[in-house]
XYZ file of C-alpha atoms in Angstrom:
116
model
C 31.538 11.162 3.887
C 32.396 11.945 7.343
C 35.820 12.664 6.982
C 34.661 15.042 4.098
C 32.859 16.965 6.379
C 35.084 16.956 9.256
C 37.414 18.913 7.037
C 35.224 21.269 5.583
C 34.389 22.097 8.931
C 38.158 22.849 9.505
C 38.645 24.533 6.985
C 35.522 27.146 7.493
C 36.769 27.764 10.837
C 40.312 28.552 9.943
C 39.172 30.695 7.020
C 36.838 32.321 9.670
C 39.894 32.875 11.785
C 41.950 34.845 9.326
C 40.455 38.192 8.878
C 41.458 40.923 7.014
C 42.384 44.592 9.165
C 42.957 47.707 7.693
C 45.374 50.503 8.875
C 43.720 53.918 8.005
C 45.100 57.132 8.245
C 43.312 60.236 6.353
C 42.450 63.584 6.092
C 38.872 62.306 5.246
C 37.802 59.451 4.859
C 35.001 59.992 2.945
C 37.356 61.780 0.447
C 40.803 60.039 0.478
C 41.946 62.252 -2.619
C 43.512 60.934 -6.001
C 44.923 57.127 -6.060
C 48.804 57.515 -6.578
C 50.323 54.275 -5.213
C 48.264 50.759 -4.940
C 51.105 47.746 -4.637
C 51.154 44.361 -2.866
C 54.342 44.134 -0.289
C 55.799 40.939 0.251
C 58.493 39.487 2.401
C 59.988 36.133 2.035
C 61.671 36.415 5.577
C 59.420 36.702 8.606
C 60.797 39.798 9.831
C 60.062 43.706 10.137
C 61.062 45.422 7.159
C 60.876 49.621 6.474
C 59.336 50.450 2.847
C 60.093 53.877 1.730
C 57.545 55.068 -0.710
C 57.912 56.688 -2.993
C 61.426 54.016 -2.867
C 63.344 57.259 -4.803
C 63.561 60.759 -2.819
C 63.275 61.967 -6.466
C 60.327 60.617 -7.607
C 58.139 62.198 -4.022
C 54.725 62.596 -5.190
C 54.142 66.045 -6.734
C 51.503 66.795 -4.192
C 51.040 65.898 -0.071
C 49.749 62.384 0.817
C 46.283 63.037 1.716
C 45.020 59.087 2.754
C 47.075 56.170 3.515
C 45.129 52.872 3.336
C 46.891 49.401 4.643
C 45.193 46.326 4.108
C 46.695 43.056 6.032
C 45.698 39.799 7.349
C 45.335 38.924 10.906
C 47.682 39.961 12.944
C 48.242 41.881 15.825
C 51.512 44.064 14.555
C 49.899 47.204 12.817
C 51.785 48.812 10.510
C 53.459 52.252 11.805
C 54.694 55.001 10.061
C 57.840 55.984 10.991
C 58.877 58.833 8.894
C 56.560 61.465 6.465
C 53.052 60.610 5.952
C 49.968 62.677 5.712
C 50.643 65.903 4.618
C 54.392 65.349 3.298
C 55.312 63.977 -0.537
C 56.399 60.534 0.971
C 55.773 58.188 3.454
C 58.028 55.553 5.443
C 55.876 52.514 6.883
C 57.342 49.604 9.246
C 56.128 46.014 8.550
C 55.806 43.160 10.462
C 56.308 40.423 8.941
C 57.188 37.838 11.908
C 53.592 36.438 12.084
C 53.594 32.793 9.943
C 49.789 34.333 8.733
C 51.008 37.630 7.723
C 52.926 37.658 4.023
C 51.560 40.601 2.320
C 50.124 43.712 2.726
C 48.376 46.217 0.511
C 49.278 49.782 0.438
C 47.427 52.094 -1.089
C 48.320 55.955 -0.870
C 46.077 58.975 -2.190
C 47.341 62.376 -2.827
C 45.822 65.864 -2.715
C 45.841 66.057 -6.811
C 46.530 63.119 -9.228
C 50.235 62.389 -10.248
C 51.014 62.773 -13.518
């Protein structure tokens, strides 16, 4: 019984540890526009990677990037952008993935009018 608890006390205070942060960068934030890109970004290596996205320079979204949203788990390496953003048709985002916590991170991007 002891040992049972023991752990669960571990356990609640690494899941207290790992938080999640969010990387905003909008227009306005109360309205980010039209949802045109929501994926999950993996790495398998723990190392920086540069995600172009849209990934094709002929598929740019059809209007300017109005809100870009990154959610990640704890760590201190915030995502950057590097290239486009806000007010362009793409974006190009460094990220980190060196941290043993960090293996994902959702992007989500809104434009100025919805992509059809």
């Amino acid at each position: 019984m002891s040992k049972t608890i023991v752990t669960l006390i571990f356990v609640c205070c690494i899941v207290a540890h790992v938080q999640c942060k969010t990387f905003v960068d909008c227009v306005d934030t109360e309205n980010p526009g039209a949802l045109s890109f929501d994926e999950q970004i993996s790495s398998g290596s723990h190392k920086s990677i540069r995600e172009q996205i849209p990934a094709n320079p002929r598929n740019w979204f059809k209007s300017a990037i109005s809100c870009i949203m990154i959610y990640f788990e704890n760590n201190n390496n915030t995502p950057v952008i590097y290239e486009g953003g806000v007010g362009s048709e793409y974006v190009v985002i460094d990220l980190d993935f060196s941290s043993v916590l960090q293996s994902t991170y959702r992007v989500q991007i809104y434009t100025l009018e919805p992509e059809v």
